[in-house]
Amino acid sequence: MILELDCGNSLIKWRIRELSSGGVVDSDVELLRVLRGSVGLSITGCRLVSVRTDAETSALAAMLTSEFGCAVLCAQPSRQLAGVRNGYDDYLRLGLDRWLAVVGAYQLCGGACLVLDLGTAVTSDFVASNGEHLGGYICPGVPLMRNQLRTHTRRIRYDDVAAELAMRSTRPGRSTVEAVERGCVLMLRGFVLTQVELARESFGGDFRIYLTGGDADLVCEVLPQAELVSDLVFVGLAKACPLPGE
């Protein structure tokens, strides 16, 4: 069984490829606890992508090797991978998770595509039909927009429960929490619709749209033609870190 990990700054997304099972944890210790509690688990290989420091990533890899006795492959930046050419002037500066999502999307369609990753930050990436990554955009996601308003505006104070209730509609807000939460969602939707228009300018009508990230569901309504692929990074990770027998 192959364990796959997407290690962010605060959360770790994991899955067992053969079982199509996984989840999200907030620490290395919690990851180990969850894996130890999984019945019938027999990990023979592990691969991961990490945006953490080298020291943190090495410590996690060592822990997994010690626990399961398997090799741990860590994705590395690359100028070209699986038919996709990195579009950054300095390819080392493109975030690894973003790069693997781009590679993953191209593996799924083999042609022009727009990749939208909606998390704490929102990223968009454009890939031409020949696999050339044309670059993209980065903007704050809903969590960042919300937190900036709540942090820097004295009279905006509400809890997460109120925020969740407010997001059940996009009608004009009749309270501060409704106005902020719905405004952030509409800004997010405006951003992704602009990306689609830019993609049409570059590719014409022949391209695919892929959505991934925790807030992807917030834009599905305005992008019915898009494909939601929650594990898009893992598709690219498999290309970056193939394991014996695959």
PDB file of C-alpha atoms in Angstrom:
ATOM      1  CA  MET A   1       0.000   0.000   0.000  1.00  0.00           C
ATOM      2  CA  ILE A   2       1.219   3.481  -0.887  1.00  0.00           C
ATOM      3  CA  LEU A   3       0.861   6.372   1.532  1.00  0.00           C
ATOM      4  CA  GLU A   4       0.639   9.797  -0.130  1.00  0.00           C
ATOM      5  CA  LEU A   5       1.034  13.067   1.773  1.00  0.00           C
ATOM      6  CA  ASP A   6       0.477  16.727   0.936  1.00  0.00           C
ATOM      7  CA  CYS A   7       2.157  18.642   3.760  1.00  0.00           C
ATOM      8  CA  GLY A   8       1.126  22.265   4.118  1.00  0.00           C
ATOM      9  CA  ASN A   9       2.325  24.759   6.687  1.00  0.00           C
ATOM     10  CA  SER A  10      -0.392  23.829   9.173  1.00  0.00           C
ATOM     11  CA  LEU A  11      -2.234  20.747   7.870  1.00  0.00           C
ATOM     12  CA  ILE A  12      -1.292  17.406   6.339  1.00  0.00           C
ATOM     13  CA  LYS A  13      -3.579  15.807   3.772  1.00  0.00           C
ATOM     14  CA  TRP A  14      -3.085  12.047   3.440  1.00  0.00           C
ATOM     15  CA  ARG A  15      -4.482   9.101   1.588  1.00  0.00           C
ATOM     16  CA  ILE A  16      -3.809   5.408   1.050  1.00  0.00           C
ATOM     17  CA  ARG A  17      -3.912   5.065  -2.708  1.00  0.00           C
ATOM     18  CA  GLU A  18      -5.152   1.482  -2.932  1.00  0.00           C
ATOM     19  CA  LEU A  19      -7.929   1.998  -0.383  1.00  0.00           C
ATOM     20  CA  SER A  20      -9.116   5.410  -1.609  1.00  0.00           C
ATOM     21  CA  SER A  21      -9.169   6.414   2.048  1.00  0.00           C
ATOM     22  CA  GLY A  22      -7.578   9.386   3.729  1.00  0.00           C
ATOM     23  CA  GLY A  23      -8.137  12.586   5.629  1.00  0.00           C
ATOM     24  CA  VAL A  24      -6.582  15.742   7.040  1.00  0.00           C
ATOM     25  CA  VAL A  25      -4.579  16.062  10.270  1.00  0.00           C
ATOM     26  CA  ASP A  26      -2.900  19.006  11.978  1.00  0.00           C
ATOM     27  CA  SER A  27       0.416  17.456  13.083  1.00  0.00           C
ATOM     28  CA  ASP A  28       2.927  14.690  12.482  1.00  0.00           C
ATOM     29  CA  VAL A  29       1.925  13.081  15.775  1.00  0.00           C
ATOM     30  CA  GLU A  30      -1.753  13.057  14.800  1.00  0.00           C
ATOM     31  CA  LEU A  31      -0.882  11.532  11.421  1.00  0.00           C
ATOM     32  CA  LEU A  32       0.977   8.690  13.105  1.00  0.00           C
ATOM     33  CA  ARG A  33      -1.885   8.121  15.550  1.00  0.00           C
ATOM     34  CA  VAL A  34      -4.438   7.891  12.734  1.00  0.00           C
ATOM     35  CA  LEU A  35      -2.290   5.548  10.658  1.00  0.00           C
ATOM     36  CA  ARG A  36      -1.608   3.279  13.636  1.00  0.00           C
ATOM     37  CA  GLY A  37      -5.338   3.047  14.224  1.00  0.00           C
ATOM     38  CA  SER A  38      -6.156   2.017  10.651  1.00  0.00           C
ATOM     39  CA  VAL A  39      -7.061  -1.681  10.570  1.00  0.00           C
ATOM     40  CA  GLY A  40      -5.287  -3.832   7.974  1.00  0.00           C
ATOM     41  CA  LEU A  41      -2.845  -1.120   6.973  1.00  0.00           C
ATOM     42  CA  SER A  42       0.377  -2.357   5.381  1.00  0.00           C
ATOM     43  CA  ILE A  43       2.410   0.546   4.004  1.00  0.00           C
ATOM     44  CA  THR A  44       5.150  -0.511   1.587  1.00  0.00           C
ATOM     45  CA  GLY A  45       5.985   2.894   0.133  1.00  0.00           C
ATOM     46  CA  CYS A  46       5.428   6.571   0.791  1.00  0.00           C
ATOM     47  CA  ARG A  47       5.708   9.750  -1.244  1.00  0.00           C
ATOM     48  CA  LEU A  48       5.072  13.307  -0.209  1.00  0.00           C
ATOM     49  CA  VAL A  49       5.057  16.903  -1.306  1.00  0.00           C
ATOM     50  CA  SER A  50       5.881  19.502   1.309  1.00  0.00           C
ATOM     51  CA  VAL A  51       5.994  23.279   1.551  1.00  0.00           C
ATOM     52  CA  ARG A  52       7.560  23.022   5.007  1.00  0.00           C
ATOM     53  CA  THR A  53      11.207  23.655   5.820  1.00  0.00           C
ATOM     54  CA  ASP A  54      13.738  21.023   4.807  1.00  0.00           C
ATOM     55  CA  ALA A  55      14.307  20.169   8.470  1.00  0.00           C
ATOM     56  CA  GLU A  56      10.587  19.633   9.146  1.00  0.00           C
ATOM     57  CA  THR A  57      10.161  17.544   6.009  1.00  0.00           C
ATOM     58  CA  SER A  58      13.197  15.394   6.822  1.00  0.00           C
ATOM     59  CA  ALA A  59      11.937  14.809  10.352  1.00  0.00           C
ATOM     60  CA  LEU A  60       8.561  13.614   9.061  1.00  0.00           C
ATOM     61  CA  ALA A  61      10.186  11.323   6.497  1.00  0.00           C
ATOM     62  CA  ALA A  62      12.467   9.830   9.162  1.00  0.00           C
ATOM     63  CA  MET A  63       9.483   9.219  11.460  1.00  0.00           C
ATOM     64  CA  LEU A  64       7.584   7.381   8.730  1.00  0.00           C
ATOM     65  CA  THR A  65      10.590   5.276   7.745  1.00  0.00           C
ATOM     66  CA  SER A  66      11.147   4.328  11.381  1.00  0.00           C
ATOM     67  CA  GLU A  67       7.484   3.440  11.901  1.00  0.00           C
ATOM     68  CA  PHE A  68       6.754   1.537   8.690  1.00  0.00           C
ATOM     69  CA  GLY A  69      10.206   0.557   7.422  1.00  0.00           C
ATOM     70  CA  CYS A  70       9.562   1.959   3.963  1.00  0.00           C
ATOM     71  CA  ALA A  71      11.323   4.410   1.714  1.00  0.00           C
ATOM     72  CA  VAL A  72       9.885   7.949   1.649  1.00  0.00           C
ATOM     73  CA  LEU A  73      10.198   9.854  -1.630  1.00  0.00           C
ATOM     74  CA  CYS A  74       9.944  13.661  -1.476  1.00  0.00           C
ATOM     75  CA  ALA A  75       8.911  15.657  -4.549  1.00  0.00           C
ATOM     76  CA  GLN A  76      11.501  18.138  -5.788  1.00  0.00           C
ATOM     77  CA  PRO A  77      11.211  21.200  -8.041  1.00  0.00           C
ATOM     78  CA  SER A  78      11.755  20.486 -11.723  1.00  0.00           C
ATOM     79  CA  ARG A  79      11.923  22.421 -14.953  1.00  0.00           C
ATOM     80  CA  GLN A  80       9.943  19.760 -16.786  1.00  0.00           C
ATOM     81  CA  LEU A  81       7.837  16.801 -15.657  1.00  0.00           C
ATOM     82  CA  ALA A  82       5.505  14.358 -17.414  1.00  0.00           C
ATOM     83  CA  GLY A  83       5.164  16.513 -20.515  1.00  0.00           C
ATOM     84  CA  VAL A  84       4.686  19.820 -18.655  1.00  0.00           C
ATOM     85  CA  ARG A  85       7.286  22.593 -18.794  1.00  0.00           C
ATOM     86  CA  ASN A  86       7.470  24.893 -15.782  1.00  0.00           C
ATOM     87  CA  GLY A  87       6.551  28.422 -16.832  1.00  0.00           C
ATOM     88  CA  TYR A  88       8.273  30.381 -14.049  1.00  0.00           C
ATOM     89  CA  ASP A  89      11.395  32.338 -14.969  1.00  0.00           C
ATOM     90  CA  ASP A  90      12.971  30.701 -11.908  1.00  0.00           C
ATOM     91  CA  TYR A  91      11.319  27.287 -11.755  1.00  0.00           C
ATOM     92  CA  LEU A  92      12.526  26.783  -8.172  1.00  0.00           C
ATOM     93  CA  ARG A  93      10.187  29.564  -7.023  1.00  0.00           C
ATOM     94  CA  LEU A  94       6.960  27.881  -8.126  1.00  0.00           C
ATOM     95  CA  GLY A  95       5.311  26.243  -5.098  1.00  0.00           C
ATOM     96  CA  LEU A  96       5.651  22.466  -5.228  1.00  0.00           C
ATOM     97  CA  ASP A  97       1.999  21.770  -4.446  1.00  0.00           C
ATOM     98  CA  ARG A  98       0.927  24.194  -7.157  1.00  0.00           C
ATOM     99  CA  TRP A  99       3.363  22.664  -9.649  1.00  0.00           C
ATOM    100  CA  LEU A 100       2.102  19.143  -8.978  1.00  0.00           C
ATOM    101  CA  ALA A 101      -1.516  20.248  -9.381  1.00  0.00           C
ATOM    102  CA  VAL A 102      -0.579  21.642 -12.810  1.00  0.00           C
ATOM    103  CA  VAL A 103       1.155  18.395 -13.753  1.00  0.00           C
ATOM    104  CA  GLY A 104      -1.790  16.385 -12.451  1.00  0.00           C
ATOM    105  CA  ALA A 105      -4.307  18.360 -14.477  1.00  0.00           C
ATOM    106  CA  TYR A 106      -2.327  17.880 -17.673  1.00  0.00           C
ATOM    107  CA  GLN A 107      -2.170  14.128 -17.028  1.00  0.00           C
ATOM    108  CA  LEU A 108      -5.956  14.006 -16.780  1.00  0.00           C
ATOM    109  CA  CYS A 109      -6.735  15.860 -19.989  1.00  0.00           C
ATOM    110  CA  GLY A 110      -3.563  15.840 -22.105  1.00  0.00           C
ATOM    111  CA  GLY A 111      -4.419  19.282 -23.423  1.00  0.00           C
ATOM    112  CA  ALA A 112      -5.030  22.918 -22.595  1.00  0.00           C
ATOM    113  CA  CYS A 113      -6.401  23.497 -19.114  1.00  0.00           C
ATOM    114  CA  LEU A 114      -7.043  26.038 -16.390  1.00  0.00           C
ATOM    115  CA  VAL A 115      -6.210  24.900 -12.852  1.00  0.00           C
ATOM    116  CA  LEU A 116      -7.915  26.686  -9.958  1.00  0.00           C
ATOM    117  CA  ASP A 117      -6.795  25.826  -6.429  1.00  0.00           C
ATOM    118  CA  LEU A 118      -9.017  27.447  -3.815  1.00  0.00           C
ATOM    119  CA  GLY A 119      -7.522  27.302  -0.350  1.00  0.00           C
ATOM    120  CA  THR A 120      -6.142  29.820   2.115  1.00  0.00           C
ATOM    121  CA  ALA A 121      -4.673  31.457  -0.958  1.00  0.00           C
ATOM    122  CA  VAL A 122      -6.221  31.067  -4.407  1.00  0.00           C
ATOM    123  CA  THR A 123      -4.058  30.188  -7.369  1.00  0.00           C
ATOM    124  CA  SER A 124      -4.785  29.881 -11.052  1.00  0.00           C
ATOM    125  CA  ASP A 125      -2.518  28.313 -13.662  1.00  0.00           C
ATOM    126  CA  PHE A 126      -2.754  28.113 -17.426  1.00  0.00           C
ATOM    127  CA  VAL A 127      -1.380  25.136 -19.347  1.00  0.00           C
ATOM    128  CA  ALA A 128      -1.288  25.102 -23.160  1.00  0.00           C
ATOM    129  CA  SER A 129      -2.128  22.053 -25.261  1.00  0.00           C
ATOM    130  CA  ASN A 130       1.592  21.281 -25.728  1.00  0.00           C
ATOM    131  CA  GLY A 131       2.177  21.170 -21.969  1.00  0.00           C
ATOM    132  CA  GLU A 132       3.687  24.631 -21.699  1.00  0.00           C
ATOM    133  CA  HIS A 133       2.828  26.188 -18.343  1.00  0.00           C
ATOM    134  CA  LEU A 134       2.041  29.809 -19.141  1.00  0.00           C
ATOM    135  CA  GLY A 135       2.070  31.040 -15.543  1.00  0.00           C
ATOM    136  CA  GLY A 136      -0.832  32.174 -13.428  1.00  0.00           C
ATOM    137  CA  TYR A 137      -2.143  34.338 -10.617  1.00  0.00           C
ATOM    138  CA  ILE A 138      -2.261  34.290  -6.818  1.00  0.00           C
ATOM    139  CA  CYS A 139      -4.739  36.136  -4.616  1.00  0.00           C
ATOM    140  CA  PRO A 140      -6.089  35.823  -1.067  1.00  0.00           C
ATOM    141  CA  GLY A 141      -8.664  33.131  -0.493  1.00  0.00           C
ATOM    142  CA  VAL A 142     -11.761  33.492   1.662  1.00  0.00           C
ATOM    143  CA  PRO A 143      -9.906  32.663   4.927  1.00  0.00           C
ATOM    144  CA  LEU A 144      -7.326  35.382   4.310  1.00  0.00           C
ATOM    145  CA  MET A 145      -9.888  37.977   3.212  1.00  0.00           C
ATOM    146  CA  ARG A 146     -12.061  37.238   6.228  1.00  0.00           C
ATOM    147  CA  ASN A 147      -9.200  37.318   8.703  1.00  0.00           C
ATOM    148  CA  GLN A 148      -7.844  40.591   7.376  1.00  0.00           C
ATOM    149  CA  LEU A 149     -11.215  42.268   7.813  1.00  0.00           C
ATOM    150  CA  ARG A 150     -11.742  40.783  11.253  1.00  0.00           C
ATOM    151  CA  THR A 151      -8.220  41.706  12.348  1.00  0.00           C
ATOM    152  CA  HIS A 152      -7.938  45.237  10.993  1.00  0.00           C
ATOM    153  CA  THR A 153     -11.495  46.512  11.321  1.00  0.00           C
ATOM    154  CA  ARG A 154     -12.496  47.188  14.919  1.00  0.00           C
ATOM    155  CA  ARG A 155     -16.240  46.680  14.543  1.00  0.00           C
ATOM    156  CA  ILE A 156     -16.105  43.434  12.596  1.00  0.00           C
ATOM    157  CA  ARG A 157     -16.317  40.727  15.229  1.00  0.00           C
ATOM    158  CA  TYR A 158     -18.097  37.392  14.823  1.00  0.00           C
ATOM    159  CA  ASP A 159     -17.368  33.699  15.289  1.00  0.00           C
ATOM    160  CA  ASP A 160     -17.001  30.846  12.808  1.00  0.00           C
ATOM    161  CA  VAL A 161     -20.514  29.516  13.461  1.00  0.00           C
ATOM    162  CA  ALA A 162     -22.014  32.861  12.430  1.00  0.00           C
ATOM    163  CA  ALA A 163     -19.772  32.869   9.351  1.00  0.00           C
ATOM    164  CA  GLU A 164     -20.974  29.436   8.276  1.00  0.00           C
ATOM    165  CA  LEU A 165     -24.625  30.439   8.636  1.00  0.00           C
ATOM    166  CA  ALA A 166     -24.056  33.628   6.663  1.00  0.00           C
ATOM    167  CA  MET A 167     -22.625  31.752   3.691  1.00  0.00           C
ATOM    168  CA  ARG A 168     -25.836  29.850   3.030  1.00  0.00           C
ATOM    169  CA  SER A 169     -26.937  32.665   0.721  1.00  0.00           C
ATOM    170  CA  THR A 170     -25.404  35.365  -1.450  1.00  0.00           C
ATOM    171  CA  ARG A 171     -28.237  37.855  -1.050  1.00  0.00           C
ATOM    172  CA  PRO A 172     -27.166  41.339   0.094  1.00  0.00           C
ATOM    173  CA  GLY A 173     -26.161  41.050   3.748  1.00  0.00           C
ATOM    174  CA  ARG A 174     -28.400  42.502   6.460  1.00  0.00           C
ATOM    175  CA  SER A 175     -25.738  42.166   9.135  1.00  0.00           C
ATOM    176  CA  THR A 176     -22.001  42.668   9.217  1.00  0.00           C
ATOM    177  CA  VAL A 177     -21.251  38.962   9.230  1.00  0.00           C
ATOM    178  CA  GLU A 178     -23.499  38.400   6.203  1.00  0.00           C
ATOM    179  CA  ALA A 179     -22.020  41.366   4.349  1.00  0.00           C
ATOM    180  CA  VAL A 180     -18.434  40.236   4.928  1.00  0.00           C
ATOM    181  CA  GLU A 181     -18.870  36.529   4.271  1.00  0.00           C
ATOM    182  CA  ARG A 182     -21.013  36.952   1.189  1.00  0.00           C
ATOM    183  CA  GLY A 183     -18.774  39.717  -0.114  1.00  0.00           C
ATOM    184  CA  CYS A 184     -15.740  37.438   0.158  1.00  0.00           C
ATOM    185  CA  VAL A 185     -17.534  34.657  -1.722  1.00  0.00           C
ATOM    186  CA  LEU A 186     -18.546  37.027  -4.503  1.00  0.00           C
ATOM    187  CA  MET A 187     -14.967  38.296  -4.799  1.00  0.00           C
ATOM    188  CA  LEU A 188     -13.807  34.688  -5.087  1.00  0.00           C
ATOM    189  CA  ARG A 189     -16.371  33.946  -7.781  1.00  0.00           C
ATOM    190  CA  GLY A 190     -15.461  37.108  -9.657  1.00  0.00           C
ATOM    191  CA  PHE A 191     -11.820  36.069  -9.656  1.00  0.00           C
ATOM    192  CA  VAL A 192     -12.436  32.590 -11.050  1.00  0.00           C
ATOM    193  CA  LEU A 193     -14.810  33.857 -13.738  1.00  0.00           C
ATOM    194  CA  THR A 194     -12.130  36.320 -14.835  1.00  0.00           C
ATOM    195  CA  GLN A 195      -9.664  33.429 -15.085  1.00  0.00           C
ATOM    196  CA  VAL A 196     -12.046  31.566 -17.362  1.00  0.00           C
ATOM    197  CA  GLU A 197     -12.301  34.600 -19.651  1.00  0.00           C
ATOM    198  CA  LEU A 198      -8.500  34.874 -19.751  1.00  0.00           C
ATOM    199  CA  ALA A 199      -8.273  31.168 -20.595  1.00  0.00           C
ATOM    200  CA  ARG A 200     -10.716  31.659 -23.471  1.00  0.00           C
ATOM    201  CA  GLU A 201      -8.542  34.464 -24.786  1.00  0.00           C
ATOM    202  CA  SER A 202      -5.509  32.147 -24.719  1.00  0.00           C
ATOM    203  CA  PHE A 203      -7.035  28.816 -25.753  1.00  0.00           C
ATOM    204  CA  GLY A 204     -10.303  29.606 -27.518  1.00  0.00           C
ATOM    205  CA  GLY A 205     -13.069  27.250 -26.459  1.00  0.00           C
ATOM    206  CA  ASP A 206     -10.980  24.083 -26.286  1.00  0.00           C
ATOM    207  CA  PHE A 207      -9.750  23.747 -22.714  1.00  0.00           C
ATOM    208  CA  ARG A 208     -10.689  22.025 -19.466  1.00  0.00           C
ATOM    209  CA  ILE A 209     -11.182  23.614 -16.066  1.00  0.00           C
ATOM    210  CA  TYR A 210     -10.087  21.819 -12.897  1.00  0.00           C
ATOM    211  CA  LEU A 211     -11.053  22.860  -9.382  1.00  0.00           C
ATOM    212  CA  THR A 212      -9.281  21.733  -6.240  1.00  0.00           C
ATOM    213  CA  GLY A 213      -8.771  23.013  -2.692  1.00  0.00           C
ATOM    214  CA  GLY A 214     -10.969  23.301   0.379  1.00  0.00           C
ATOM    215  CA  ASP A 215     -13.173  26.128  -0.925  1.00  0.00           C
ATOM    216  CA  ALA A 216     -13.732  24.744  -4.424  1.00  0.00           C
ATOM    217  CA  ASP A 217     -17.387  24.092  -3.600  1.00  0.00           C
ATOM    218  CA  LEU A 218     -17.961  27.850  -3.240  1.00  0.00           C
ATOM    219  CA  VAL A 219     -17.541  28.366  -6.992  1.00  0.00           C
ATOM    220  CA  CYS A 220     -19.044  25.176  -8.430  1.00  0.00           C
ATOM    221  CA  GLU A 221     -22.362  26.958  -8.942  1.00  0.00           C
ATOM    222  CA  VAL A 222     -20.844  29.544 -11.288  1.00  0.00           C
ATOM    223  CA  LEU A 223     -18.524  27.059 -13.026  1.00  0.00           C
ATOM    224  CA  PRO A 224     -20.748  24.067 -13.865  1.00  0.00           C
ATOM    225  CA  GLN A 225     -18.365  23.101 -16.676  1.00  0.00           C
ATOM    226  CA  ALA A 226     -15.456  22.642 -14.275  1.00  0.00           C
ATOM    227  CA  GLU A 227     -14.279  19.293 -12.920  1.00  0.00           C
ATOM    228  CA  LEU A 228     -13.770  19.034  -9.171  1.00  0.00           C
ATOM    229  CA  VAL A 229     -10.689  16.909  -8.402  1.00  0.00           C
ATOM    230  CA  SER A 230      -9.940  17.050  -4.691  1.00  0.00           C
ATOM    231  CA  ASP A 231      -6.764  14.942  -4.989  1.00  0.00           C
ATOM    232  CA  LEU A 232      -5.268  16.736  -7.990  1.00  0.00           C
ATOM    233  CA  VAL A 233      -1.910  17.244  -6.243  1.00  0.00           C
ATOM    234  CA  PHE A 234      -1.633  13.499  -5.677  1.00  0.00           C
ATOM    235  CA  VAL A 235      -2.069  12.850  -9.419  1.00  0.00           C
ATOM    236  CA  GLY A 236       1.001  14.975 -10.061  1.00  0.00           C
ATOM    237  CA  LEU A 237       2.838  13.519  -7.058  1.00  0.00           C
ATOM    238  CA  ALA A 238       2.619  10.028  -8.575  1.00  0.00           C
ATOM    239  CA  LYS A 239       4.477  11.337 -11.637  1.00  0.00           C
ATOM    240  CA  ALA A 240       7.096  13.138  -9.561  1.00  0.00           C
ATOM    241  CA  CYS A 241       7.783  10.207  -7.236  1.00  0.00           C
ATOM    242  CA  PRO A 242       7.077   6.857  -8.923  1.00  0.00           C
ATOM    243  CA  LEU A 243       7.523   3.843  -6.674  1.00  0.00           C
ATOM    244  CA  PRO A 244       8.706   0.343  -7.653  1.00  0.00           C
ATOM    245  CA  GLY A 245       5.993  -1.770  -9.222  1.00  0.00           C
ATOM    246  CA  GLU A 246       3.879   1.120 -10.497  1.00  0.00           C
TER     247      GLU A 246
END
